[in-house]
GROMACS .gro file of C-alpha atoms in nm:
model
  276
    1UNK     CA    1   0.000   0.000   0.000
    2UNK     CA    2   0.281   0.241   0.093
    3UNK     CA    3   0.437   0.157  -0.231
    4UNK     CA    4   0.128   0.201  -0.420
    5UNK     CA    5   0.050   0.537  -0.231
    6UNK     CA    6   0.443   0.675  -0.313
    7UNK     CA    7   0.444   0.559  -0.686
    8UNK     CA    8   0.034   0.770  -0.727
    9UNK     CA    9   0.201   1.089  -0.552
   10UNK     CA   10   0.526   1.036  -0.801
   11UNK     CA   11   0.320   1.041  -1.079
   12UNK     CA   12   0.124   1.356  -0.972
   13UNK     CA   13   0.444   1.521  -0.915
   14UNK     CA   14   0.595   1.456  -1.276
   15UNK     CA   15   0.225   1.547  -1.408
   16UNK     CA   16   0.213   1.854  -1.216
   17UNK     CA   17   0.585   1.965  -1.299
   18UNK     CA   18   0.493   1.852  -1.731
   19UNK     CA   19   0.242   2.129  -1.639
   20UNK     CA   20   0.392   2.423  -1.507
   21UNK     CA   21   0.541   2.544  -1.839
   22UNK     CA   22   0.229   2.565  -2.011
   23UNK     CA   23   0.080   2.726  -1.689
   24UNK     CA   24   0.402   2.990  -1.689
   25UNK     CA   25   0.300   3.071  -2.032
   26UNK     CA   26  -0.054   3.125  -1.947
   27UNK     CA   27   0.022   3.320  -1.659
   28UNK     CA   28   0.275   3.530  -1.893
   29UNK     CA   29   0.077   3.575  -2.203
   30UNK     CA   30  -0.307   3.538  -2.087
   31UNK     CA   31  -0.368   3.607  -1.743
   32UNK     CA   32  -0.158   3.913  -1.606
   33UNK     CA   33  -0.264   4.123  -1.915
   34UNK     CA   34  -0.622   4.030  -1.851
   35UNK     CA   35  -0.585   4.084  -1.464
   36UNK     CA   36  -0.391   4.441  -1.575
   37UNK     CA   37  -0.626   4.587  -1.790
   38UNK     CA   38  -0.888   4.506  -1.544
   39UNK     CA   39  -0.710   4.776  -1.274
   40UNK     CA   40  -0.627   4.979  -1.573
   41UNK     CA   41  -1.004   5.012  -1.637
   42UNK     CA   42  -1.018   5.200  -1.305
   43UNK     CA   43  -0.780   5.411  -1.405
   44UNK     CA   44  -0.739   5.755  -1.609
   45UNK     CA   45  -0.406   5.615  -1.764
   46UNK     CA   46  -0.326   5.803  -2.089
   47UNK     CA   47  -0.040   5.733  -2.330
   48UNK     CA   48   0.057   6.116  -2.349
   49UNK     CA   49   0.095   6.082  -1.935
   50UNK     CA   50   0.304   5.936  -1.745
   51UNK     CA   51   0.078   5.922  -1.442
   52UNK     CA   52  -0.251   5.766  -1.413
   53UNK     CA   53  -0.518   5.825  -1.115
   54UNK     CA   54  -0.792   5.606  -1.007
   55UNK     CA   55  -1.138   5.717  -1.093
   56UNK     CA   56  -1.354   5.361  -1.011
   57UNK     CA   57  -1.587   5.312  -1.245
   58UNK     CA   58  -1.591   5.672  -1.450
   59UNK     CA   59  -1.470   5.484  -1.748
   60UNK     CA   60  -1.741   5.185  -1.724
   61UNK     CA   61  -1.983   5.503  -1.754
   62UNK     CA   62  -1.830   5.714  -1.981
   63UNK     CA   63  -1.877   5.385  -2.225
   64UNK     CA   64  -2.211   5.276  -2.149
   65UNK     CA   65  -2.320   5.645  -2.180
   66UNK     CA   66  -2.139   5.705  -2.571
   67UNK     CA   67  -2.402   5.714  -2.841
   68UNK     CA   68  -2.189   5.502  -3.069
   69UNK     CA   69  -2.094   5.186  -2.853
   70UNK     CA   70  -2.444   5.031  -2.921
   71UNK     CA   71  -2.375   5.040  -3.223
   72UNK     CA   72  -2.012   4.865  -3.198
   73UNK     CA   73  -2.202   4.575  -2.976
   74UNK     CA   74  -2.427   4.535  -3.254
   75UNK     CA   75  -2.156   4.526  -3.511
   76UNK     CA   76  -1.948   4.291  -3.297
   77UNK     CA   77  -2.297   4.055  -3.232
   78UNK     CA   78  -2.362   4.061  -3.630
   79UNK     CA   79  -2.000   3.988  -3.741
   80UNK     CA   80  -1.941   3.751  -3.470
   81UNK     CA   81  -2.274   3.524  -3.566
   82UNK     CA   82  -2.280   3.553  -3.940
   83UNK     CA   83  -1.888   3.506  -3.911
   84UNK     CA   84  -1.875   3.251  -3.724
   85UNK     CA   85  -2.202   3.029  -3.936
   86UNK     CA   86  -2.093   3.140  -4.244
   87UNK     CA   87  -1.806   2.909  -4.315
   88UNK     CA   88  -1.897   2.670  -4.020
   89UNK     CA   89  -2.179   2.589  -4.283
   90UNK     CA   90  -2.005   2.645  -4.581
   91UNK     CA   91  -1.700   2.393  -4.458
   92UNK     CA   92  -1.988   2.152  -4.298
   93UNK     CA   93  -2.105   2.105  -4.712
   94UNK     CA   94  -1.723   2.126  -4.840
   95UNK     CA   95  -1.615   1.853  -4.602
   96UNK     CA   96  -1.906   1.662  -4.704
   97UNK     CA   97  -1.813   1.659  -5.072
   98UNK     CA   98  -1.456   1.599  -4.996
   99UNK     CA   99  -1.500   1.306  -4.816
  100UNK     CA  100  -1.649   1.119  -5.144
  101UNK     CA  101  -1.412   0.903  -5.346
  102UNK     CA  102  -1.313   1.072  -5.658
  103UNK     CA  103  -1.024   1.094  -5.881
  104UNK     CA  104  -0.777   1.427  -5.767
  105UNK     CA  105  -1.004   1.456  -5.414
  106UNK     CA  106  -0.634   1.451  -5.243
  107UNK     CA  107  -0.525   1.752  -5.434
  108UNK     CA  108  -0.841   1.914  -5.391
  109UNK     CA  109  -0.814   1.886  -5.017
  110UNK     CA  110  -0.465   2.055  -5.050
  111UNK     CA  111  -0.566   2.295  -5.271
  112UNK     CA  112  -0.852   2.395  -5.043
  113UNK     CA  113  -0.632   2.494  -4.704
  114UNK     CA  114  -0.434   2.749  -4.895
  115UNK     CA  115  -0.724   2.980  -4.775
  116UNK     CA  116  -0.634   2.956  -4.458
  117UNK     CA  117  -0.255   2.988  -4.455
  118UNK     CA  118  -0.249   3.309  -4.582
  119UNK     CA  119  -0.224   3.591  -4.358
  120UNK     CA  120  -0.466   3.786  -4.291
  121UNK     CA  121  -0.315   4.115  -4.425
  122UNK     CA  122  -0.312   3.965  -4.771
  123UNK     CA  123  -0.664   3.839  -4.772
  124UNK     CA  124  -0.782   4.178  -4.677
  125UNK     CA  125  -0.572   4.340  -4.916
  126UNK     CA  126  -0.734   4.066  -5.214
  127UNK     CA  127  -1.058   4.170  -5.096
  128UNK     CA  128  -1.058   4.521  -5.133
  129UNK     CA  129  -0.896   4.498  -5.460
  130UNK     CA  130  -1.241   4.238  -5.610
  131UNK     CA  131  -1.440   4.508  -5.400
  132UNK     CA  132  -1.308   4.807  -5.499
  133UNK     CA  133  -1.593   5.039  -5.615
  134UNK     CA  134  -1.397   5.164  -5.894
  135UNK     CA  135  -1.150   4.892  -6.050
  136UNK     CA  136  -1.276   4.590  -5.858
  137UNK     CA  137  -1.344   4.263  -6.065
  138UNK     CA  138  -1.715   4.218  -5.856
  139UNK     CA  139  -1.826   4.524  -6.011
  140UNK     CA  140  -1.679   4.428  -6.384
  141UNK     CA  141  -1.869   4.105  -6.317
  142UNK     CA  142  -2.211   4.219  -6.212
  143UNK     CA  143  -2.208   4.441  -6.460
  144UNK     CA  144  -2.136   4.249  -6.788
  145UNK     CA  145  -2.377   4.004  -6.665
  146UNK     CA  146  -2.665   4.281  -6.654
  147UNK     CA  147  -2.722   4.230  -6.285
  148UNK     CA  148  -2.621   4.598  -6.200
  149UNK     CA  149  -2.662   4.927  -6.367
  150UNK     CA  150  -2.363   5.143  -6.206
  151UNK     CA  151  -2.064   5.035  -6.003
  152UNK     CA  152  -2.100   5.003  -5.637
  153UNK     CA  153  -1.852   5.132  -5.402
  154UNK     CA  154  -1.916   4.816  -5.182
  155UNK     CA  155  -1.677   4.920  -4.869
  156UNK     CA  156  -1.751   5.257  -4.864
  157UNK     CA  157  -2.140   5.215  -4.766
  158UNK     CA  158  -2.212   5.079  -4.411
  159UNK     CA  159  -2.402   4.763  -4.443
  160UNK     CA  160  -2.240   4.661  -4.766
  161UNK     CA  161  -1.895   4.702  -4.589
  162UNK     CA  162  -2.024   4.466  -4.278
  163UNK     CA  163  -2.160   4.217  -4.594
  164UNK     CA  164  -1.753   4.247  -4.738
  165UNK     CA  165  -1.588   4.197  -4.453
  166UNK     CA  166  -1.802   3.894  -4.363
  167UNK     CA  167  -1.741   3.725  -4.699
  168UNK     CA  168  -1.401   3.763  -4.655
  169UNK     CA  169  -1.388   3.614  -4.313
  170UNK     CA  170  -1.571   3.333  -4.411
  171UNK     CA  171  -1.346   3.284  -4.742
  172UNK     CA  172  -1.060   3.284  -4.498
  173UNK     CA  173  -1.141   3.033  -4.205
  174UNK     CA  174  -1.377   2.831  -4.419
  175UNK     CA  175  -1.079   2.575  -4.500
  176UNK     CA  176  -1.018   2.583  -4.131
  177UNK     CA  177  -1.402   2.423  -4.068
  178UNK     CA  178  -1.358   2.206  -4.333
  179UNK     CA  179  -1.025   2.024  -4.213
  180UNK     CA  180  -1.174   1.985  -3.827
  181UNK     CA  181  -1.518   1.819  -3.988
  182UNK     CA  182  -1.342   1.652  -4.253
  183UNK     CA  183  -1.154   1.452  -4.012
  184UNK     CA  184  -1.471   1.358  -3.822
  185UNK     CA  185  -1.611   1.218  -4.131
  186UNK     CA  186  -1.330   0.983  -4.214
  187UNK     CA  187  -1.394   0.860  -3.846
  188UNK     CA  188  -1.706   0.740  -3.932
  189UNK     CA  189  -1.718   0.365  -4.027
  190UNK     CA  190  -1.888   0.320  -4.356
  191UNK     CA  191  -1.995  -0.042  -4.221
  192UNK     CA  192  -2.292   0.156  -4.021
  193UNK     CA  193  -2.353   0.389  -4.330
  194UNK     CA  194  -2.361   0.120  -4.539
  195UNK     CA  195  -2.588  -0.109  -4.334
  196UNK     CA  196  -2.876   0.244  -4.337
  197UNK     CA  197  -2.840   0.234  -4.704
  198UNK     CA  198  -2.945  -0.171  -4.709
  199UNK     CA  199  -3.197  -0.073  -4.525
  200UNK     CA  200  -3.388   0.194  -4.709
  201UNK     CA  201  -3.238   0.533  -4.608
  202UNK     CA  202  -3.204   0.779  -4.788
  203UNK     CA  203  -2.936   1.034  -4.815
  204UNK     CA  204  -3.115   1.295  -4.523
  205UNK     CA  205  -3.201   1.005  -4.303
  206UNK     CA  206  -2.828   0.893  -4.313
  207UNK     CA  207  -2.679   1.236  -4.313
  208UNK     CA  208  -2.908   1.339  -4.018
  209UNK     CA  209  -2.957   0.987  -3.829
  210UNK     CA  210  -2.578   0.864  -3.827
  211UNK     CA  211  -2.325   1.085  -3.965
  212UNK     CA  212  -2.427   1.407  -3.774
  213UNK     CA  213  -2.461   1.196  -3.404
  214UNK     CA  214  -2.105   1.077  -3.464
  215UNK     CA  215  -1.934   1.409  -3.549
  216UNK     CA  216  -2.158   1.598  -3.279
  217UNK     CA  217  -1.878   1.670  -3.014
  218UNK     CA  218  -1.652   1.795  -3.383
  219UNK     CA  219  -1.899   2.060  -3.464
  220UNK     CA  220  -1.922   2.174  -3.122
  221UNK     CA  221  -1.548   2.253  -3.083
  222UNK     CA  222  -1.516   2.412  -3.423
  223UNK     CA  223  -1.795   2.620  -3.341
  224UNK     CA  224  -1.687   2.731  -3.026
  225UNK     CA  225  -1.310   2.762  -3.172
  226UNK     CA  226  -1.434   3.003  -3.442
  227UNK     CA  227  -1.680   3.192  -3.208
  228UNK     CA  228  -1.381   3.249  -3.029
  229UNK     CA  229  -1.175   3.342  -3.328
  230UNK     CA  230  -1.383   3.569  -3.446
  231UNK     CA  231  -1.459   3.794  -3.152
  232UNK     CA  232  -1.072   3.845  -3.140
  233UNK     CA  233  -1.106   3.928  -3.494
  234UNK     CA  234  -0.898   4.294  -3.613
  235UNK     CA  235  -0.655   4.270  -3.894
  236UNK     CA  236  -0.879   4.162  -4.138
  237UNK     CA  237  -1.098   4.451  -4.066
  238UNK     CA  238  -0.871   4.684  -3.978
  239UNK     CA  239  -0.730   4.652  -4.315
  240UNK     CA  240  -1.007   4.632  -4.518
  241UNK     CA  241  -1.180   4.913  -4.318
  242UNK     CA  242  -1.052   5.047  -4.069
  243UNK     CA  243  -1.389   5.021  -3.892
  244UNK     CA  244  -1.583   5.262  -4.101
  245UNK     CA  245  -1.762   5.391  -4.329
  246UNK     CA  246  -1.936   5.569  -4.004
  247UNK     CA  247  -1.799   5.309  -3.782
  248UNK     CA  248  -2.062   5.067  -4.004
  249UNK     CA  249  -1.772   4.781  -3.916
  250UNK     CA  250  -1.608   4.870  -3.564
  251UNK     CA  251  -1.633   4.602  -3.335
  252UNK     CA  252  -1.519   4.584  -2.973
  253UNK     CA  253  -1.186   4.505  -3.139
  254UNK     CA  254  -1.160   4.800  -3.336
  255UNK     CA  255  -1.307   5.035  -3.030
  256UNK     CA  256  -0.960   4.895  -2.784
  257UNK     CA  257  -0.742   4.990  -3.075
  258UNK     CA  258  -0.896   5.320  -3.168
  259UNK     CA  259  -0.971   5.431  -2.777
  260UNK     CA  260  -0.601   5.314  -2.673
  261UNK     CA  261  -0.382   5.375  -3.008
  262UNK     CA  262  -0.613   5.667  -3.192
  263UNK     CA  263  -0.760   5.865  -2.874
  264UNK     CA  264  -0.473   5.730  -2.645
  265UNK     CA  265  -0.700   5.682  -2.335
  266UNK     CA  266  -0.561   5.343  -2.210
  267UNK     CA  267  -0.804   5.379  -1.914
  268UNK     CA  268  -1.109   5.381  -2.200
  269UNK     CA  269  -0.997   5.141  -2.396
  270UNK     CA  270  -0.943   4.891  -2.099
  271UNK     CA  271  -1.262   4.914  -1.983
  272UNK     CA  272  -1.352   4.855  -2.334
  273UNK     CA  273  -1.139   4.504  -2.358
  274UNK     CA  274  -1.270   4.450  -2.032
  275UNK     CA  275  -1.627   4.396  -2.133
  276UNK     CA  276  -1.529   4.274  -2.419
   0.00000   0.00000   0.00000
């Protein structure tokens, strides 16, 4: 027993010291700047002083009482839900058709994560050049097809900027879907899928009754993964908008940058991540 009882507590030692770097990071990266800009957000702390005074919760009010930050929560709620569906859906039906047998599907597979390995910078840099209201290749296409009269400046109208931005979010982290839900496919065992088919089912009924069951707890982590990613979503906005037209695409992330980096009122703009 005394043997047993050492070699538990040995274990539970290594375990705990295979830990502790992964904890120090956490602590390093994560946690102190979250616990810091919480006091900050008490603060008056300005970039162009080198003091900073407490003022309790002054900056929670000054931002719940600015006519614009409504507006930022409901650009943050809309980007956050349609970016976030958007290509959890459109991966959900990519995945599907990837995982059929066909001749060049490996290639195709390759081919389809290049999306997501590009930086961000570039993708919002491609994007504004199909959008672009003057020279942008969406405009030369609408229009030889009849579809449009005139050439839309697309980013440089409120809701057609949030519609962009969106698109280009969910051409970005689409591949990323795809590759999670892809891999819970192959998991399934085509013995079950096959044995539906004997008996009657249809497509639906096997698509709905077996395959999503077994790739439940896959879904569920890529859409809480890409929930999270896109809340922390800024460079792809940033660059394709900056937050406008008329703040039509600031989100919470935007606000920290342009309260701490534009207005320089660290204080503000910690209150800001705070909440956020």
């Amino acid at each position: 027993m005394y043997i047993k009882t050492k070699k538990i507590l040995s274990e539970s030692r290594i375990g705990f010291l295979l830990a502790v770097p992964a904890l120090l990071v956490f602590s390093l990266i994560v946690l102190y700047p979250f616990l810091n800009s919480i006091v900050m957000s008490f603060t008056d702390k300005n970039l162009l002083r080198p003091t900073s005074n407490f003022v309790g919760f002054d900056n929670y009010i000054k931002v719940f009482s600015d006519p614009n930050f409504p507006m930022v929560l409901r650009n943050t709620f809309v980007f956050v839900l349609f970016g976030t569906l958007s290509p959890f859906l459109g991966g959900l039906v990519w995945a599907l058709l990837l995982n059929q047998k066909f001749r060049g599907v490996e290639f195709i597979r390759g081919l389809s994560l290049v999306c997501w390995i590009i930086p961000s910078t570039a993708i919002g840099f491609l994007w504004m050049w199909i959008l672009h209201g003057h020279y942008g290749i969406l405009n030369h296409f609408l229009l030889s097809l009849g579809i449009i009269n005139e050439k839309i400046t697309w980013l440089g109208m409120p809701n057609t900027a949030m519609i962009g931005v969106i698109i280009a979010k969910t051409w970005q982290t689409m591949p990323f879907c795809m590759a999670f839900i892809l891999g819970g496919l192959q998991g399934i065992s085509m013995e079950i899928v096959e044995s539906a088919r004997i008996d009657g089912a249809g497509n639906w009924r096997v698509f709905w009754n077996i395959v999503l069951p077994s790739i439940r707890n896959v879904l569920t982590i890529v859409l809480l993964l890409s929930a999270i990613g896109t809340m922390q979503h800024f460079d792809l906005l940033w660059v394709m908008t900056e937050g406008g037209p008329a703040r039509g695409t600031t989100t919470l992330s935007i606000e920290v940058y342009n309260r701490a980096f534009s207005s320089f009122k660290v204080g503000e703009a910690s209150t800001v991540g705070t909440l956020w």
